[in-house]
Structures are given as C-alpha cells and as structure tokens.
Amino acid sequence: MIKKTVFLIVALLTLATGCSRKQVIPDDTLAEIFRDAYLTNAYLGIKHMPLDSIEVYEPMLKHYGYTPADFRYTIGNFSRRKSAQLGSVLRKAEEQLSALASEYEKKVTVLDTIRNVAIRSLSRTVAQDSLIEIKK
C-alpha cells in the first residue's frame, strides 16, 4: 500500500512538473543569467573543474526562478520575436561584466595601496651586509 502511494505521488509530481508551461525569460534577466554564466565559466576554467554543464547552470537558473527548459525555450523563441535580438542581450551582459570589472579594479587598487604602505612603514632591517639585506 505504501509503495503504491509513493508511486502515485511521484507520478503526480512528474505529471505536474512535466505539464507546466515554459516561461519566456525577460531580456534583462537573461542578460544577468549570461553574465553569471560567463563568470562561472571563467572560474571553472581557472580551477580546471570538469563538471557537466547542467550541474553548473541548473542551480543558477533556479536562483532566477527558471528551469533549463525555460532557458532553451527562450533562446529558441528569439528567432520568432521581431523586437528581440540575442546580440543586444549579450551586449547587456558584457556591459554588466565591464562595470563589475571596473568596480573590482578600484578595490584591488585600494588594497594594493594599503599593502604597499604597510610594507614600507612596517618593515625594518634586521641584518645587513654589503650584498644581503634581511628585512622583517
């Protein structure tokens, strides 16, 4: 009896999620998803992590409230929408990445300045010879 109930619940959930209507992702949200995908790909490339793309992108899409099926439907739907162009969405994602990069460049500059000031003001010579200087 319990097995039949569990099977029925699983079947109903599968049917309910399988029959759900696919959503078209708005262009601004799609640009944010592409931005996050670019950042994820860059991170995975640095770490040399061989992961299946669905494992990586599905949680990201879920964060925005969409499924991989919604993403595929939206990309496929671009050719049917006269007002939308995928290139403009990708340009928005690129602009967001540029803004994010300049923001981080400013933070890195500040941290480098603090580090250089700390090294100059807090280092002292412990021992010195004509060829070797030991600083602490």
Short mmCIF file of C-alpha atoms in Angstrom, two decimals:
data_model
loop_
_atom_site.label_atom_id
_atom_site.label_comp_id
_atom_site.label_asym_id
_atom_site.label_seq_id
_atom_site.Cartn_x
_atom_site.Cartn_y
_atom_site.Cartn_z
CA MET A 1 0.00 0.00 0.00
CA ILE A 2 2.82 2.42 0.88
CA LYS A 3 4.66 1.62 -2.34
CA LYS A 4 1.54 2.39 -4.38
CA THR A 5 1.07 5.70 -2.55
CA VAL A 6 4.69 6.73 -3.06
CA PHE A 7 4.49 5.73 -6.73
CA LEU A 8 1.27 7.71 -7.16
CA ILE A 9 2.80 10.82 -5.54
CA VAL A 10 5.91 10.60 -7.70
CA ALA A 11 3.80 10.09 -10.82
CA LEU A 12 1.58 13.09 -9.98
CA LEU A 13 4.61 15.32 -9.30
CA THR A 14 6.22 14.24 -12.54
CA LEU A 15 3.00 14.91 -14.41
CA ALA A 16 2.51 18.28 -12.72
CA THR A 17 6.04 19.47 -13.48
CA GLY A 18 6.02 17.94 -16.95
CA CYS A 19 2.85 19.77 -17.92
CA SER A 20 3.97 23.12 -16.61
CA ARG A 21 4.09 25.81 -19.26
CA LYS A 22 7.52 27.05 -20.29
CA GLN A 23 8.25 30.66 -19.47
CA VAL A 24 9.97 33.23 -21.64
CA ILE A 25 12.80 34.81 -19.65
CA PRO A 26 12.81 38.64 -19.88
CA ASP A 27 15.79 40.17 -21.70
CA ASP A 28 17.21 41.93 -18.62
CA THR A 29 17.10 38.74 -16.55
CA LEU A 30 18.55 36.77 -19.45
CA ALA A 31 21.46 39.22 -19.60
CA GLU A 32 22.09 38.64 -15.87
CA ILE A 33 22.00 34.89 -16.43
CA PHE A 34 24.54 35.20 -19.26
CA ARG A 35 26.73 37.40 -17.03
CA ASP A 36 26.67 34.77 -14.28
CA ALA A 37 27.37 32.04 -16.84
CA TYR A 38 30.42 33.95 -18.12
CA LEU A 39 31.72 34.32 -14.56
CA THR A 40 31.05 30.65 -13.81
CA ASN A 41 32.85 29.54 -16.96
CA ALA A 42 35.82 31.74 -16.12
CA TYR A 43 36.01 30.32 -12.60
CA LEU A 44 35.71 26.73 -13.80
CA GLY A 45 38.37 27.36 -16.43
CA ILE A 46 40.80 28.63 -13.80
CA LYS A 47 40.12 25.75 -11.43
CA HIS A 48 40.17 23.14 -14.25
CA MET A 49 36.96 21.61 -12.92
CA PRO A 50 35.38 19.13 -15.33
CA LEU A 51 31.69 19.50 -14.48
CA ASP A 52 28.65 18.72 -16.55
CA SER A 53 27.01 21.97 -17.64
CA ILE A 54 23.59 21.01 -16.29
CA GLU A 55 25.10 20.60 -12.82
CA VAL A 56 26.51 24.12 -13.07
CA TYR A 57 23.76 26.07 -14.79
CA GLU A 58 20.63 24.48 -13.34
CA PRO A 59 21.15 25.96 -9.83
CA MET A 60 21.95 29.32 -11.41
CA LEU A 61 18.73 29.25 -13.42
CA LYS A 62 16.83 28.09 -10.34
CA HIS A 63 18.21 31.13 -8.47
CA TYR A 64 16.44 33.32 -11.02
CA GLY A 65 13.28 31.18 -10.86
CA TYR A 66 13.65 29.38 -14.20
CA THR A 67 14.42 25.90 -15.46
CA PRO A 68 16.77 24.71 -18.21
CA ALA A 69 13.66 24.06 -20.32
CA ASP A 70 12.66 27.73 -19.90
CA PHE A 71 16.16 28.78 -20.97
CA ARG A 72 16.11 26.58 -24.06
CA TYR A 73 12.60 27.78 -24.93
CA THR A 74 13.65 31.44 -24.58
CA ILE A 75 16.73 31.02 -26.77
CA GLY A 76 14.67 29.15 -29.37
CA ASN A 77 11.99 31.82 -29.17
CA PHE A 78 14.38 34.64 -30.11
CA SER A 79 14.08 33.93 -33.81
CA ARG A 80 10.30 34.30 -33.58
CA ARG A 81 10.31 37.61 -31.69
CA LYS A 82 10.83 40.53 -34.01
CA SER A 83 11.65 43.06 -31.28
CA ALA A 84 14.27 40.93 -29.52
CA GLN A 85 17.82 40.29 -30.61
CA LEU A 86 20.13 37.92 -28.78
CA GLY A 87 23.09 40.15 -29.63
CA SER A 88 21.62 43.04 -27.62
CA VAL A 89 21.13 40.75 -24.62
CA LEU A 90 24.75 39.61 -24.89
CA ARG A 91 25.89 43.25 -25.12
CA LYS A 92 23.98 44.00 -21.90
CA ALA A 93 25.74 41.07 -20.21
CA GLU A 94 29.09 42.37 -21.48
CA GLU A 95 28.33 45.86 -20.13
CA GLN A 96 27.44 44.36 -16.76
CA LEU A 97 30.72 42.42 -16.74
CA SER A 98 32.67 45.59 -17.62
CA ALA A 99 31.01 47.52 -14.80
CA LEU A 100 31.76 44.68 -12.39
CA ALA A 101 35.39 44.53 -13.56
CA SER A 102 35.95 48.28 -13.09
CA GLU A 103 34.41 48.07 -9.62
CA TYR A 104 36.81 45.27 -8.66
CA GLU A 105 39.78 47.09 -10.23
CA LYS A 106 39.12 50.03 -7.89
CA LYS A 107 39.01 47.69 -4.89
CA VAL A 108 42.25 45.97 -5.94
CA THR A 109 43.95 49.35 -6.35
CA VAL A 110 42.95 50.34 -2.82
CA LEU A 111 44.17 47.02 -1.40
CA ASP A 112 47.47 47.29 -3.29
CA THR A 113 47.99 50.80 -1.93
CA ILE A 114 47.29 49.66 1.63
CA ARG A 115 49.68 46.71 1.20
CA ASN A 116 52.47 48.89 -0.19
CA VAL A 117 52.11 51.45 2.60
CA ALA A 118 52.11 48.67 5.21
CA ILE A 119 55.25 47.07 3.73
CA ARG A 120 57.11 50.40 3.61
CA SER A 121 56.13 51.55 7.08
CA LEU A 122 56.22 48.26 8.98
CA SER A 123 59.32 46.56 7.56
CA ARG A 124 62.65 47.04 9.31
CA THR A 125 66.14 45.87 8.54
CA VAL A 126 67.22 43.05 10.85
CA ALA A 127 70.69 42.37 9.42
CA GLN A 128 72.59 43.95 6.59
CA ASP A 129 75.74 43.09 4.70
CA SER A 130 77.20 44.67 1.60
CA LEU A 131 75.34 42.16 -0.62
CA ILE A 132 72.44 40.90 1.52
CA GLU A 133 69.76 42.76 3.39
CA ILE A 134 67.31 40.90 5.63
CA LYS A 135 64.03 42.64 6.37
CA LYS A 136 61.27 41.69 8.70
#
